[in-house]
JSON list of C-alpha atoms in Angstrom, two decimals:
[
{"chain": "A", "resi": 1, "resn": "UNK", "atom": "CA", "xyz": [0.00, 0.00, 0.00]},
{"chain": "A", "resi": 2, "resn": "UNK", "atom": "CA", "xyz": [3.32, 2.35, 0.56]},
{"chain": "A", "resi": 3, "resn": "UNK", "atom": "CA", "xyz": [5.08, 1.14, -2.43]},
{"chain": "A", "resi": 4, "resn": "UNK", "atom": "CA", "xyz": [2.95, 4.37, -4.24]},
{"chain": "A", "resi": 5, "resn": "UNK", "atom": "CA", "xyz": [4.84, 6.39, -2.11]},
{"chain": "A", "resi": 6, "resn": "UNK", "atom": "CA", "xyz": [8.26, 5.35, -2.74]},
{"chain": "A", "resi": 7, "resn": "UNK", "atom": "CA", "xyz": [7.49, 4.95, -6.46]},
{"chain": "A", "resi": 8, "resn": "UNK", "atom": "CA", "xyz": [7.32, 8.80, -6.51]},
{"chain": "A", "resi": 9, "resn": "UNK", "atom": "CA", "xyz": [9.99, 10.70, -7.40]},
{"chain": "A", "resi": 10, "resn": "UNK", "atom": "CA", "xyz": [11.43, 11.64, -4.34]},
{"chain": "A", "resi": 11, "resn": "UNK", "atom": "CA", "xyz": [12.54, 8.71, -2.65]},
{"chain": "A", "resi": 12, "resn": "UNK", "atom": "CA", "xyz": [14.13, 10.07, 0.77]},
{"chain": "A", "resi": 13, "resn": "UNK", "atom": "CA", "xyz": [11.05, 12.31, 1.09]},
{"chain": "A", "resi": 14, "resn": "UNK", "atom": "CA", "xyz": [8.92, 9.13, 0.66]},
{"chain": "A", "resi": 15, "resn": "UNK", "atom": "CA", "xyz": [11.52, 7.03, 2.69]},
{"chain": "A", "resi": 16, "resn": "UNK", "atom": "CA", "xyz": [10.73, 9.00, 5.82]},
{"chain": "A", "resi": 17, "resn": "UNK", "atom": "CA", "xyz": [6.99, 9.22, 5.20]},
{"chain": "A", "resi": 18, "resn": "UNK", "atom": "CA", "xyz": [6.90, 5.20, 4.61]},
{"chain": "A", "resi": 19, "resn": "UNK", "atom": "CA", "xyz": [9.08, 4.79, 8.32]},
{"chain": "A", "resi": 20, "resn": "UNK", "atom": "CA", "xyz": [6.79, 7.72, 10.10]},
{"chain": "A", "resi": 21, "resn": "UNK", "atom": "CA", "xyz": [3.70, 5.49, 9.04]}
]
């Protein structure tokens, strides 16, 4: 369900938003 995140462009953005979850 996160992978959408990291798929995004900006992966350490995404990388702390997928850990903070």
């Amino acid at each position: 369900m996160k992978s959408f995140i990291v798929s995004k462009p900006k992966g350490k953005g995404a990388r702390a938003f997928v850990q903070s979850s």
